[in-house]
């Protein structure tokens, strides 16, 4: 991959910084209140609670949710390890919001799932979240109480969590210890502004506005400090050299998501494919846009048709949307699981 000149993140006007900070803090408070009320008045679905909730000395206040498969016993063989991180624009949420998905992945794939908590912006900006994720992973690797197979380890995440999964996997301390990364609909290139992303996806009706158009500037402010090079691979994984990433990479995009084109472009660059102009940026051509494999399956790109951002978590504006999302979610986890067990999780690899 060719070298790029630095592109510093500019300092925003004071009134813009105050506005963004107020919105981020306000939404974060709302998330916590709603989460607390839900835990008080709504019982979790059967089989979706973690087996263990654990913290480590590097950050005792961060609580990581650990899921053992229902069939696991103390006499079972060590399990493949899947590390996962929730989304939330680098500023909102916590691992409990992924409990249903983590439990499904754990049960369907028969793996040990650890849903990681990480520091949030705007109080903690890059590189702090990445550094803490790496420190947590190293603590997990040193935890002899966990029944993990150290030769079969993958990391993944949803939206912002997918970005952090890619960012953490670039750390030299994890080289050779993370065997695969599976980001779901991640932002991968913060050099692209919201306006340039606008026309990179199809719309179902005239005048429709992508829900992320207003969120992306907030996420950028929450995650990236002023002066930070936006082309640094840890910030924008689209600029990461192939040799610095794990051997196996499976990235999932959603057709009705303004983040899909840049995620596909990242995979195309890693595979050495020629990119074309898409909207205000560049992306895969029609041959590869809907999906491809390269390097003997070590690189896999999937685009889920008529799916939106967050589809794997079964959100929907209507009953029909919700049912489609549930179907798509089951399918995407089936495909990613098969990819893992035919590749980096294959016994004896």
mmCIF file of N, CA, C and O in Angstrom, residues 90 119-131 163-164 167-168 170 190 219-226 228-237:
data_model
loop_
_atom_site.group_PDB
_atom_site.id
_atom_site.type_symbol
_atom_site.label_atom_id
_atom_site.label_comp_id
_atom_site.label_asym_id
_atom_site.label_seq_id
_atom_site.Cartn_x
_atom_site.Cartn_y
_atom_site.Cartn_z
ATOM 1 N N UNK A 90 -18.391 5.255 19.465
ATOM 2 C CA UNK A 90 -17.224 5.435 20.340
ATOM 3 C C UNK A 90 -17.572 6.177 21.631
ATOM 4 O O UNK A 90 -16.681 6.519 22.405
ATOM 5 N N UNK A 119 -13.003 2.225 27.102
ATOM 6 C CA UNK A 119 -13.237 3.626 27.474
ATOM 7 C C UNK A 119 -13.941 4.382 26.343
ATOM 8 O O UNK A 119 -13.669 4.147 25.162
ATOM 9 N N UNK A 120 -14.825 5.288 26.712
ATOM 10 C CA UNK A 120 -15.631 6.012 25.739
ATOM 11 C C UNK A 120 -15.191 7.467 25.600
ATOM 12 O O UNK A 120 -14.682 8.087 26.527
ATOM 13 N N UNK A 121 -15.437 7.998 24.401
ATOM 14 C CA UNK A 121 -15.256 9.423 24.174
ATOM 15 C C UNK A 121 -16.486 10.188 24.627
ATOM 16 O O UNK A 121 -17.529 9.596 24.898
ATOM 17 N N UNK A 122 -16.371 11.500 24.729
ATOM 18 C CA UNK A 122 -15.184 12.296 24.412
ATOM 19 C C UNK A 122 -14.154 12.370 25.549
ATOM 20 O O UNK A 122 -13.102 12.983 25.371
ATOM 21 N N UNK A 123 -14.442 11.731 26.687
ATOM 22 C CA UNK A 123 -13.465 11.772 27.790
ATOM 23 C C UNK A 123 -12.183 11.042 27.410
ATOM 24 O O UNK A 123 -11.088 11.450 27.809
ATOM 25 N N UNK A 124 -12.330 9.942 26.636
ATOM 26 C CA UNK A 124 -11.167 9.145 26.232
ATOM 27 C C UNK A 124 -11.168 9.014 24.715
ATOM 28 O O UNK A 124 -12.039 8.351 24.151
ATOM 29 N N UNK A 125 -10.210 9.655 24.090
ATOM 30 C CA UNK A 125 -10.107 9.609 22.632
ATOM 31 C C UNK A 125 -8.927 8.728 22.213
ATOM 32 O O UNK A 125 -8.114 8.310 23.040
ATOM 33 N N UNK A 126 -8.857 8.460 20.909
ATOM 34 C CA UNK A 126 -7.747 7.694 20.363
ATOM 35 C C UNK A 126 -6.416 8.329 20.800
ATOM 36 O O UNK A 126 -6.289 9.548 20.819
ATOM 37 N N UNK A 127 -5.429 7.514 21.217
ATOM 38 C CA UNK A 127 -5.363 6.045 21.133
ATOM 39 C C UNK A 127 -5.807 5.307 22.392
ATOM 40 O O UNK A 127 -5.608 4.091 22.473
ATOM 41 N N UNK A 128 -6.393 6.021 23.375
ATOM 42 C CA UNK A 128 -6.703 5.392 24.663
ATOM 43 C C UNK A 128 -7.610 4.166 24.519
ATOM 44 O O UNK A 128 -7.306 3.104 25.095
ATOM 45 N N UNK A 129 -8.752 4.244 23.774
ATOM 46 C CA UNK A 129 -9.590 3.038 23.675
ATOM 47 C C UNK A 129 -8.848 1.840 23.094
ATOM 48 O O UNK A 129 -8.956 0.718 23.615
ATOM 49 N N UNK A 130 -8.068 2.066 22.037
ATOM 50 C CA UNK A 130 -7.307 0.972 21.431
ATOM 51 C C UNK A 130 -6.289 0.409 22.416
ATOM 52 O O UNK A 130 -6.153 -0.819 22.575
ATOM 53 N N UNK A 131 -5.565 1.282 23.084
ATOM 54 C CA UNK A 131 -4.544 0.830 24.037
ATOM 55 C C UNK A 131 -5.173 0.007 25.155
ATOM 56 O O UNK A 131 -4.600 -1.002 25.593
ATOM 57 N N UNK A 163 -14.315 -1.034 14.188
ATOM 58 C CA UNK A 163 -13.134 -0.191 13.990
ATOM 59 C C UNK A 163 -12.093 -0.483 15.055
ATOM 60 O O UNK A 163 -10.897 -0.614 14.766
ATOM 61 N N UNK A 164 -12.533 -0.584 16.301
ATOM 62 C CA UNK A 164 -11.606 -0.873 17.397
ATOM 63 C C UNK A 164 -10.984 -2.266 17.260
ATOM 64 O O UNK A 164 -9.822 -2.466 17.621
ATOM 65 N N UNK A 167 -8.296 -1.789 14.751
ATOM 66 C CA UNK A 167 -7.248 -0.962 15.340
ATOM 67 C C UNK A 167 -6.406 -1.759 16.327
ATOM 68 O O UNK A 167 -5.168 -1.719 16.289
ATOM 69 N N UNK A 168 -7.055 -2.509 17.215
ATOM 70 C CA UNK A 168 -6.325 -3.297 18.216
ATOM 71 C C UNK A 168 -5.493 -4.393 17.561
ATOM 72 O O UNK A 168 -4.377 -4.694 18.011
ATOM 73 N N UNK A 170 -3.834 -4.302 15.013
ATOM 74 C CA UNK A 170 -2.605 -3.760 14.431
ATOM 75 C C UNK A 170 -1.477 -3.655 15.451
ATOM 76 O O UNK A 170 -0.315 -3.441 15.074
ATOM 77 N N UNK A 190 -11.785 7.841 8.203
ATOM 78 C CA UNK A 190 -12.265 9.115 8.727
ATOM 79 C C UNK A 190 -11.787 10.314 7.914
ATOM 80 O O UNK A 190 -12.045 11.456 8.289
ATOM 81 N N UNK A 219 -19.366 11.107 16.156
ATOM 82 C CA UNK A 219 -18.451 9.991 16.417
ATOM 83 C C UNK A 219 -17.005 10.411 16.201
ATOM 84 O O UNK A 219 -16.113 10.052 16.986
ATOM 85 N N UNK A 220 -16.771 11.169 15.151
ATOM 86 C CA UNK A 220 -15.413 11.649 14.866
ATOM 87 C C UNK A 220 -14.911 12.531 16.004
ATOM 88 O O UNK A 220 -13.766 12.397 16.454
ATOM 89 N N UNK A 221 -15.779 13.417 16.495
ATOM 90 C CA UNK A 221 -15.391 14.301 17.599
ATOM 91 C C UNK A 221 -15.148 13.500 18.874
ATOM 92 O O UNK A 221 -14.219 13.802 19.641
ATOM 93 N N UNK A 222 -15.958 12.457 19.096
ATOM 94 C CA UNK A 222 -15.816 11.640 20.308
ATOM 95 C C UNK A 222 -14.532 10.831 20.300
ATOM 96 O O UNK A 222 -13.933 10.592 21.351
ATOM 97 N N UNK A 223 -14.098 10.420 19.122
ATOM 98 C CA UNK A 223 -13.019 9.436 19.014
ATOM 99 C C UNK A 223 -11.650 10.036 18.697
ATOM 100 O O UNK A 223 -10.626 9.564 19.196
ATOM 101 N N UNK A 224 -11.620 11.068 17.861
ATOM 102 C CA UNK A 224 -10.345 11.531 17.313
ATOM 103 C C UNK A 224 -9.990 12.913 17.860
ATOM 104 O O UNK A 224 -10.741 13.875 17.666
ATOM 105 N N UNK A 225 -8.848 13.059 18.517
ATOM 106 C CA UNK A 225 -8.446 14.371 19.037
ATOM 107 C C UNK A 225 -7.954 15.288 17.912
ATOM 108 O O UNK A 225 -7.482 14.823 16.866
ATOM 109 N N UNK A 226 -8.063 16.576 18.147
ATOM 110 C CA UNK A 226 -7.550 17.551 17.183
ATOM 111 C C UNK A 226 -6.060 17.338 16.973
ATOM 112 O O UNK A 226 -5.315 17.070 17.919
ATOM 113 N N UNK A 228 -4.694 14.866 15.385
ATOM 114 C CA UNK A 228 -4.406 13.469 15.086
ATOM 115 C C UNK A 228 -4.450 13.240 13.576
ATOM 116 O O UNK A 228 -5.350 13.710 12.877
ATOM 117 N N UNK A 229 -3.498 12.498 13.053
ATOM 118 C CA UNK A 229 -3.475 12.156 11.637
ATOM 119 C C UNK A 229 -4.644 11.221 11.322
ATOM 120 O O UNK A 229 -4.716 10.102 11.834
ATOM 121 N N UNK A 230 -5.556 11.673 10.480
ATOM 122 C CA UNK A 230 -6.727 10.871 10.132
ATOM 123 C C UNK A 230 -6.380 9.683 9.249
ATOM 124 O O UNK A 230 -7.194 8.772 9.084
ATOM 125 N N UNK A 231 -5.168 9.700 8.678
ATOM 126 C CA UNK A 231 -4.737 8.583 7.847
ATOM 127 C C UNK A 231 -3.923 7.544 8.633
ATOM 128 O O UNK A 231 -3.451 6.568 8.048
ATOM 129 N N UNK A 232 -3.768 7.747 9.919
ATOM 130 C CA UNK A 232 -3.086 6.742 10.746
ATOM 131 C C UNK A 232 -3.923 5.464 10.738
ATOM 132 O O UNK A 232 -5.126 5.503 10.978
ATOM 133 N N UNK A 233 -3.326 4.307 10.455
ATOM 134 C CA UNK A 233 -4.109 3.067 10.370
ATOM 135 C C UNK A 233 -4.912 2.741 11.620
ATOM 136 O O UNK A 233 -5.989 2.148 11.521
ATOM 137 N N UNK A 234 -4.405 3.132 12.798
ATOM 138 C CA UNK A 234 -5.148 2.860 14.018
ATOM 139 C C UNK A 234 -6.440 3.646 14.111
ATOM 140 O O UNK A 234 -7.390 3.224 14.774
ATOM 141 N N UNK A 235 -6.496 4.792 13.445
ATOM 142 C CA UNK A 235 -7.706 5.619 13.399
ATOM 143 C C UNK A 235 -8.582 5.192 12.228
ATOM 144 O O UNK A 235 -9.779 4.950 12.373
ATOM 145 N N UNK A 236 -7.967 5.144 11.046
ATOM 146 C CA UNK A 236 -8.656 4.769 9.814
ATOM 147 C C UNK A 236 -8.025 3.482 9.283
ATOM 148 O O UNK A 236 -7.034 3.520 8.550
ATOM 149 N N UNK A 237 -8.584 2.324 9.643
ATOM 150 C CA UNK A 237 -7.963 1.055 9.230
ATOM 151 C C UNK A 237 -7.883 0.871 7.720
ATOM 152 O O UNK A 237 -7.148 -0.018 7.258
#
